[in-house]
PDB file of C-alpha atoms in Angstrom:
ATOM      1  CA  MET A 185     -65.695  -0.786   0.071  1.00 68.00           C
ATOM      2  CA  MET A 186     -62.387   0.236   1.632  1.00 78.00           C
ATOM      3  CA  GLU A 187     -59.916   2.129  -0.603  1.00 91.00           C
ATOM      4  CA  LEU A 188     -56.109   1.883  -0.612  1.00 91.00           C
ATOM      5  CA  LYS A 189     -55.826   5.226   1.221  1.00 93.00           C
ATOM      6  CA  GLU A 190     -57.966   3.882   4.085  1.00 92.00           C
ATOM      7  CA  LEU A 191     -55.981   0.642   4.179  1.00 90.00           C
ATOM      8  CA  LEU A 192     -52.710   2.589   4.426  1.00 93.00           C
ATOM      9  CA  GLU A 193     -54.190   4.700   7.241  1.00 93.00           C
ATOM     10  CA  HIS A 194     -55.139   1.465   9.020  1.00 89.00           C
ATOM     11  CA  PHE A 195     -51.539   0.192   8.744  1.00 93.00           C
ATOM     12  CA  ASN A 196     -49.900   3.542   9.511  1.00 95.00           C
ATOM     13  CA  ASN A 197     -52.029   3.967  12.642  1.00 93.00           C
ATOM     14  CA  GLY A 198     -50.660   0.636  13.873  1.00 92.00           C
ATOM     15  CA  ASP A 199     -54.137  -0.911  13.895  1.00 91.00           C
ATOM     16  CA  THR A 200     -54.252  -4.689  14.349  1.00 90.00           C
ATOM     17  CA  VAL A 201     -54.770  -6.703  11.175  1.00 87.00           C
ATOM     18  CA  GLY A 202     -56.678  -9.950  11.335  1.00 85.00           C
ATOM     19  CA  GLU A 203     -60.033  -9.024  12.791  1.00 76.00           C
ATOM     20  CA  ASP A 204     -61.575  -7.249   9.789  1.00 81.00           C
ATOM     21  CA  TRP A 205     -62.035  -9.416   6.687  1.00 85.00           C
ATOM     22  CA  GLU A 206     -62.369  -6.330   4.466  1.00 87.00           C
ATOM     23  CA  VAL A 207     -58.853  -5.254   5.517  1.00 88.00           C
ATOM     24  CA  ILE A 208     -57.487  -8.760   4.965  1.00 89.00           C
ATOM     25  CA  GLY A 209     -59.154  -9.035   1.558  1.00 90.00           C
ATOM     26  CA  LEU A 210     -57.779  -5.697   0.350  1.00 91.00           C
ATOM     27  CA  MET A 211     -54.320  -6.509   1.724  1.00 92.00           C
ATOM     28  CA  ARG A 212     -54.375  -9.785  -0.214  1.00 93.00           C
ATOM     29  CA  TYR A 213     -55.521  -7.963  -3.380  1.00 94.00           C
ATOM     30  CA  TYR A 214     -52.491  -5.646  -3.220  1.00 95.00           C
ATOM     31  CA  SER A 215     -50.259  -8.598  -2.365  1.00 95.00           C
ATOM     32  CA  ARG A 216     -51.289 -10.264  -5.631  1.00 96.00           C
ATOM     33  CA  GLU A 217     -50.654  -6.998  -7.496  1.00 96.00           C
ATOM     34  CA  ALA A 218     -47.185  -6.835  -5.908  1.00 97.00           C
ATOM     35  CA  GLN A 219     -46.531 -10.427  -7.005  1.00 97.00           C
ATOM     36  CA  LYS A 220     -47.374  -9.526 -10.608  1.00 97.00           C
ATOM     37  CA  ILE A 221     -45.062  -6.503 -10.656  1.00 98.00           C
ATOM     38  CA  THR A 222     -42.188  -8.229  -8.849  1.00 98.00           C
ATOM     39  CA  MET A 223     -42.518 -11.180 -11.247  1.00 97.00           C
ATOM     40  CA  GLU A 224     -42.010  -8.716 -14.111  1.00 97.00           C
ATOM     41  CA  ILE A 225     -39.014  -7.170 -12.315  1.00 98.00           C
ATOM     42  CA  ASN A 226     -37.463 -10.538 -11.499  1.00 98.00           C
ATOM     43  CA  THR A 227     -37.939 -12.644 -14.626  1.00 96.00           C
ATOM     44  CA  LYS A 228     -36.258 -10.669 -17.395  1.00 95.00           C
ATOM     45  CA  TYR A 229     -33.607  -8.037 -17.899  1.00 97.00           C
ATOM     46  CA  HIS A 230     -34.621  -4.368 -17.614  1.00 97.00           C
ATOM     47  CA  GLU A 231     -32.583  -1.223 -18.169  1.00 97.00           C
ATOM     48  CA  PRO A 232     -32.163   0.906 -15.004  1.00 96.00           C
ATOM     49  CA  GLU A 233     -34.838   3.387 -16.132  1.00 96.00           C
ATOM     50  CA  GLU A 234     -37.303   0.529 -16.670  1.00 97.00           C
ATOM     51  CA  LEU A 235     -36.571  -0.846 -13.193  1.00 97.00           C
ATOM     52  CA  ALA A 236     -37.205   2.581 -11.667  1.00 97.00           C
ATOM     53  CA  GLU A 237     -40.527   2.773 -13.531  1.00 97.00           C
ATOM     54  CA  LEU A 238     -41.572  -0.728 -12.450  1.00 98.00           C
ATOM     55  CA  PHE A 239     -40.592  -0.026  -8.838  1.00 98.00           C
ATOM     56  CA  SER A 240     -42.611   3.210  -8.981  1.00 98.00           C
ATOM     57  CA  GLN A 241     -45.625   1.185 -10.180  1.00 98.00           C
ATOM     58  CA  LEU A 242     -45.047  -1.269  -7.339  1.00 98.00           C
ATOM     59  CA  ILE A 243     -45.018   1.395  -4.624  1.00 98.00           C
ATOM     60  CA  GLY A 244     -47.640   3.631  -6.261  1.00 96.00           C
ATOM     61  CA  LYS A 245     -45.451   6.751  -6.326  1.00 96.00           C
ATOM     62  CA  PRO A 246     -42.229   7.913  -7.976  1.00 96.00           C
ATOM     63  CA  VAL A 247     -38.874   6.755  -6.671  1.00 96.00           C
ATOM     64  CA  GLY A 248     -36.189   9.377  -6.077  1.00 92.00           C
ATOM     65  CA  GLU A 249     -33.612  10.327  -8.694  1.00 94.00           C
ATOM     66  CA  MET A 250     -30.709   7.927  -9.292  1.00 96.00           C
ATOM     67  CA  PHE A 251     -32.672   4.956  -7.905  1.00 97.00           C
ATOM     68  CA  GLY A 252     -30.864   1.652  -8.327  1.00 97.00           C
ATOM     69  CA  LEU A 253     -32.123  -1.912  -7.985  1.00 98.00           C
ATOM     70  CA  PHE A 254     -30.481  -5.269  -8.689  1.00 98.00           C
ATOM     71  CA  PRO A 255     -33.208  -7.931  -8.939  1.00 98.00           C
ATOM     72  CA  PRO A 256     -34.556 -10.172  -7.694  1.00 98.00           C
ATOM     73  CA  PHE A 257     -36.630  -8.135  -5.267  1.00 98.00           C
ATOM     74  CA  TYR A 258     -39.571  -9.351  -3.180  1.00 98.00           C
ATOM     75  CA  THR A 259     -42.388  -7.662  -1.287  1.00 97.00           C
ATOM     76  CA  ASP A 260     -45.700  -8.948  -0.032  1.00 92.00           C
ATOM     77  CA  PHE A 261     -47.575  -5.632  -0.296  1.00 96.00           C
ATOM     78  CA  GLY A 262     -45.586  -2.871  -2.025  1.00 96.00           C
ATOM     79  CA  LYS A 263     -47.816   0.142  -1.480  1.00 97.00           C
ATOM     80  CA  ASN A 264     -46.293   1.367   1.804  1.00 98.00           C
ATOM     81  CA  ILE A 265     -42.700   1.958   0.646  1.00 98.00           C
ATOM     82  CA  THR A 266     -41.157   5.406   0.147  1.00 98.00           C
ATOM     83  CA  VAL A 267     -37.740   5.726  -1.480  1.00 98.00           C
ATOM     84  CA  GLY A 268     -35.597   8.878  -1.564  1.00 97.00           C
ATOM     85  CA  SER A 269     -32.963   9.923  -4.096  1.00 98.00           C
ATOM     86  CA  ASN A 270     -29.732   8.024  -4.795  1.00 98.00           C
ATOM     87  CA  VAL A 271     -30.980   4.870  -3.042  1.00 98.00           C
ATOM     88  CA  PHE A 272     -29.565   1.490  -4.061  1.00 98.00           C
ATOM     89  CA  ILE A 273     -31.239  -1.843  -3.257  1.00 98.00           C
ATOM     90  CA  ASN A 274     -29.071  -4.881  -3.973  1.00 98.00           C
ATOM     91  CA  ALA A 275     -30.206  -8.356  -5.062  1.00 98.00           C
ATOM     92  CA  ASP A 276     -32.524 -10.692  -3.157  1.00 98.00           C
ATOM     93  CA  CYS A 277     -34.000  -8.178  -0.688  1.00 98.00           C
ATOM     94  CA  LYS A 278     -37.340  -8.885   0.974  1.00 98.00           C
ATOM     95  CA  PHE A 279     -39.544  -6.023   2.159  1.00 98.00           C
ATOM     96  CA  GLN A 280     -42.645  -6.732   4.264  1.00 97.00           C
ATOM     97  CA  ASP A 281     -43.963  -3.194   4.081  1.00 97.00           C
ATOM     98  CA  GLN A 282     -47.518  -3.132   5.425  1.00 96.00           C
ATOM     99  CA  GLY A 283     -46.330  -1.148   8.464  1.00 96.00           C
ATOM    100  CA  GLY A 284     -44.454   1.313   6.229  1.00 97.00           C
ATOM    101  CA  ILE A 285     -40.865   1.470   5.019  1.00 98.00           C
ATOM    102  CA  THR A 286     -39.149   4.812   4.422  1.00 98.00           C
ATOM    103  CA  ILE A 287     -35.674   4.819   2.901  1.00 98.00           C
ATOM    104  CA  ASP A 288     -34.047   8.253   2.902  1.00 98.00           C
ATOM    105  CA  ASP A 289     -31.614   9.752   0.388  1.00 98.00           C
ATOM    106  CA  GLY A 290     -28.326   7.999  -0.228  1.00 98.00           C
ATOM    107  CA  ALA A 291     -29.150   4.761   1.618  1.00 98.00           C
ATOM    108  CA  LEU A 292     -27.552   1.489   0.492  1.00 98.00           C
ATOM    109  CA  ILE A 293     -29.386  -1.787   1.094  1.00 98.00           C
ATOM    110  CA  GLY A 294     -27.137  -4.882   0.796  1.00 98.00           C
ATOM    111  CA  HIS A 295     -27.800  -8.341  -0.658  1.00 98.00           C
ATOM    112  CA  GLY A 296     -30.547 -10.341   1.030  1.00 98.00           C
ATOM    113  CA  VAL A 297     -31.675  -7.675   3.493  1.00 98.00           C
ATOM    114  CA  VAL A 298     -35.043  -8.278   5.165  1.00 98.00           C
ATOM    115  CA  LEU A 299     -37.165  -5.324   6.316  1.00 98.00           C
ATOM    116  CA  ALA A 300     -40.149  -6.739   8.251  1.00 98.00           C
ATOM    117  CA  THR A 301     -42.853  -4.355   9.494  1.00 98.00           C
ATOM    118  CA  LEU A 302     -45.333  -6.907  10.874  1.00 96.00           C
ATOM    119  CA  ASN A 303     -45.329  -8.929  14.079  1.00 94.00           C
ATOM    120  CA  HIS A 304     -47.771 -11.692  15.007  1.00 93.00           C
ATOM    121  CA  ASP A 305     -49.579 -11.460  18.327  1.00 90.00           C
ATOM    122  CA  MET A 306     -47.797 -13.168  21.237  1.00 93.00           C
ATOM    123  CA  ASP A 307     -51.078 -14.588  22.610  1.00 93.00           C
ATOM    124  CA  PRO A 308     -51.425 -18.056  21.001  1.00 94.00           C
ATOM    125  CA  GLU A 309     -55.201 -17.559  20.761  1.00 92.00           C
ATOM    126  CA  LYS A 310     -54.621 -14.395  18.704  1.00 91.00           C
ATOM    127  CA  ARG A 311     -51.517 -15.558  16.796  1.00 90.00           C
ATOM    128  CA  GLN A 312     -53.125 -14.884  13.389  1.00 88.00           C
ATOM    129  CA  GLN A 313     -53.400 -11.179  14.227  1.00 90.00           C
ATOM    130  CA  LEU A 314     -50.726  -8.866  12.847  1.00 92.00           C
ATOM    131  CA  HIS A 315     -49.348  -5.681  14.388  1.00 94.00           C
ATOM    132  CA  PRO A 316     -47.793  -3.227  11.904  1.00 96.00           C
ATOM    133  CA  ALA A 317     -45.049  -0.754  12.836  1.00 97.00           C
ATOM    134  CA  PRO A 318     -42.870   1.341  10.497  1.00 98.00           C
ATOM    135  CA  ILE A 319     -39.200   1.045   9.616  1.00 98.00           C
ATOM    136  CA  HIS A 320     -37.290   4.238   8.845  1.00 98.00           C
ATOM    137  CA  ILE A 321     -33.860   4.052   7.209  1.00 98.00           C
ATOM    138  CA  GLY A 322     -32.046   7.397   7.546  1.00 98.00           C
ATOM    139  CA  LYS A 323     -29.892   9.291   5.079  1.00 98.00           C
ATOM    140  CA  ARG A 324     -26.688   7.619   3.863  1.00 98.00           C
ATOM    141  CA  VAL A 325     -27.338   4.475   5.926  1.00 98.00           C
ATOM    142  CA  TRP A 326     -25.594   1.310   4.749  1.00 98.00           C
ATOM    143  CA  ILE A 327     -27.272  -1.989   5.634  1.00 98.00           C
ATOM    144  CA  GLY A 328     -24.928  -4.941   5.071  1.00 98.00           C
ATOM    145  CA  ALA A 329     -25.786  -8.233   3.396  1.00 98.00           C
ATOM    146  CA  ASN A 330     -28.340 -10.534   5.028  1.00 98.00           C
ATOM    147  CA  ALA A 331     -29.207  -8.119   7.833  1.00 98.00           C
ATOM    148  CA  THR A 332     -32.754  -8.083   9.214  1.00 98.00           C
ATOM    149  CA  VAL A 333     -34.524  -4.982  10.531  1.00 98.00           C
ATOM    150  CA  ILE A 334     -37.749  -5.590  12.443  1.00 98.00           C
ATOM    151  CA  ALA A 335     -40.947  -3.600  12.901  1.00 97.00           C
ATOM    152  CA  GLY A 336     -40.768  -0.238  14.625  1.00 97.00           C
ATOM    153  CA  VAL A 337     -37.041   0.385  14.125  1.00 98.00           C
ATOM    154  CA  THR A 338     -35.448   3.656  13.005  1.00 98.00           C
ATOM    155  CA  ILE A 339     -31.840   3.654  11.805  1.00 98.00           C
ATOM    156  CA  GLY A 340     -30.237   7.084  12.214  1.00 98.00           C
ATOM    157  CA  ASP A 341     -28.439   9.002   9.463  1.00 98.00           C
ATOM    158  CA  ASN A 342     -24.989   7.797   8.383  1.00 98.00           C
ATOM    159  CA  SER A 343     -25.126   4.580  10.427  1.00 98.00           C
ATOM    160  CA  VAL A 344     -23.942   1.159   9.254  1.00 98.00           C
ATOM    161  CA  VAL A 345     -25.632  -2.165   9.992  1.00 98.00           C
ATOM    162  CA  ALA A 346     -23.110  -5.014   9.776  1.00 98.00           C
ATOM    163  CA  ALA A 347     -23.780  -8.022   7.569  1.00 98.00           C
ATOM    164  CA  GLY A 348     -25.999 -10.604   9.246  1.00 98.00           C
ATOM    165  CA  ALA A 349     -27.141  -8.301  12.054  1.00 98.00           C
ATOM    166  CA  VAL A 350     -30.662  -8.448  13.457  1.00 98.00           C
ATOM    167  CA  VAL A 351     -31.764  -4.936  14.372  1.00 98.00           C
ATOM    168  CA  THR A 352     -34.456  -5.014  17.086  1.00 98.00           C
ATOM    169  CA  LYS A 353     -34.072  -1.482  18.509  1.00 98.00           C
ATOM    170  CA  ASP A 354     -33.536   2.021  17.154  1.00 98.00           C
ATOM    171  CA  VAL A 355     -30.009   2.818  15.983  1.00 98.00           C
ATOM    172  CA  PRO A 356     -28.677   6.339  16.657  1.00 98.00           C
ATOM    173  CA  PRO A 357     -26.976   8.345  13.903  1.00 98.00           C
ATOM    174  CA  ASN A 358     -23.284   7.855  13.091  1.00 98.00           C
ATOM    175  CA  VAL A 359     -22.673   4.404  14.573  1.00 98.00           C
ATOM    176  CA  VAL A 360     -21.875   0.876  13.412  1.00 98.00           C
ATOM    177  CA  VAL A 361     -24.108  -1.875  14.812  1.00 98.00           C
ATOM    178  CA  GLY A 362     -23.716  -5.634  14.500  1.00 98.00           C
ATOM    179  CA  GLY A 363     -24.679  -8.936  16.039  1.00 98.00           C
ATOM    180  CA  VAL A 364     -27.850 -10.727  17.069  1.00 97.00           C
ATOM    181  CA  PRO A 365     -29.441  -8.706  18.477  1.00 98.00           C
ATOM    182  CA  ALA A 366     -27.539  -5.759  17.010  1.00 98.00           C
ATOM    183  CA  ARG A 367     -25.515  -3.624  19.413  1.00 98.00           C
ATOM    184  CA  ILE A 368     -23.352  -0.562  18.892  1.00 98.00           C
ATOM    185  CA  ILE A 369     -19.833  -1.600  17.894  1.00 97.00           C
ATOM    186  CA  LYS A 370     -18.332   1.836  17.345  1.00 97.00           C
ATOM    187  CA  GLU A 371     -19.033   5.441  16.491  1.00 97.00           C
ATOM    188  CA  ILE A 372     -18.407   6.879  13.044  1.00 96.00           C
ATOM    189  CA  LYS A 373     -16.353  10.068  13.240  1.00 86.00           C
TER     190      LYS A 373
END
């Protein structure tokens, strides 16, 4: 029987999901666990310390100091998220984290942000297959409301993603990006 550590290695290696029923079954098990924890987060008031504890249970490791979360929050896996210190996640965010999401110190995630680390196969005959790739949010990054960041993207330290942007490519440090697809608007000096 596959363990969580092996499943995470499978995702973090970028291995295709959809061919091995043991992988799918374990992924669905952790998805149900994530649903239980996010239901607890989302359906009643919790003090900030309680939210940090619940989020730590969700991701299976401690969150950094000064973690902040405004529910509701949604994820369909939960166990492949790493959160640094002084990170704030605003209301109604959706993290699809099988491919891995790392949020470095001081990052701010705006209302309704989507971080999606899975892509379906482009071949219609293989459309059910999933291809994981990580998202890395650098230090002191600010992602504006309703932005989407797709699989395989790194956002460099100090950068800003404008509200509503769709980030399909890596973002260098110290820039503002916006649009669909997101492009560099200006440098931050």
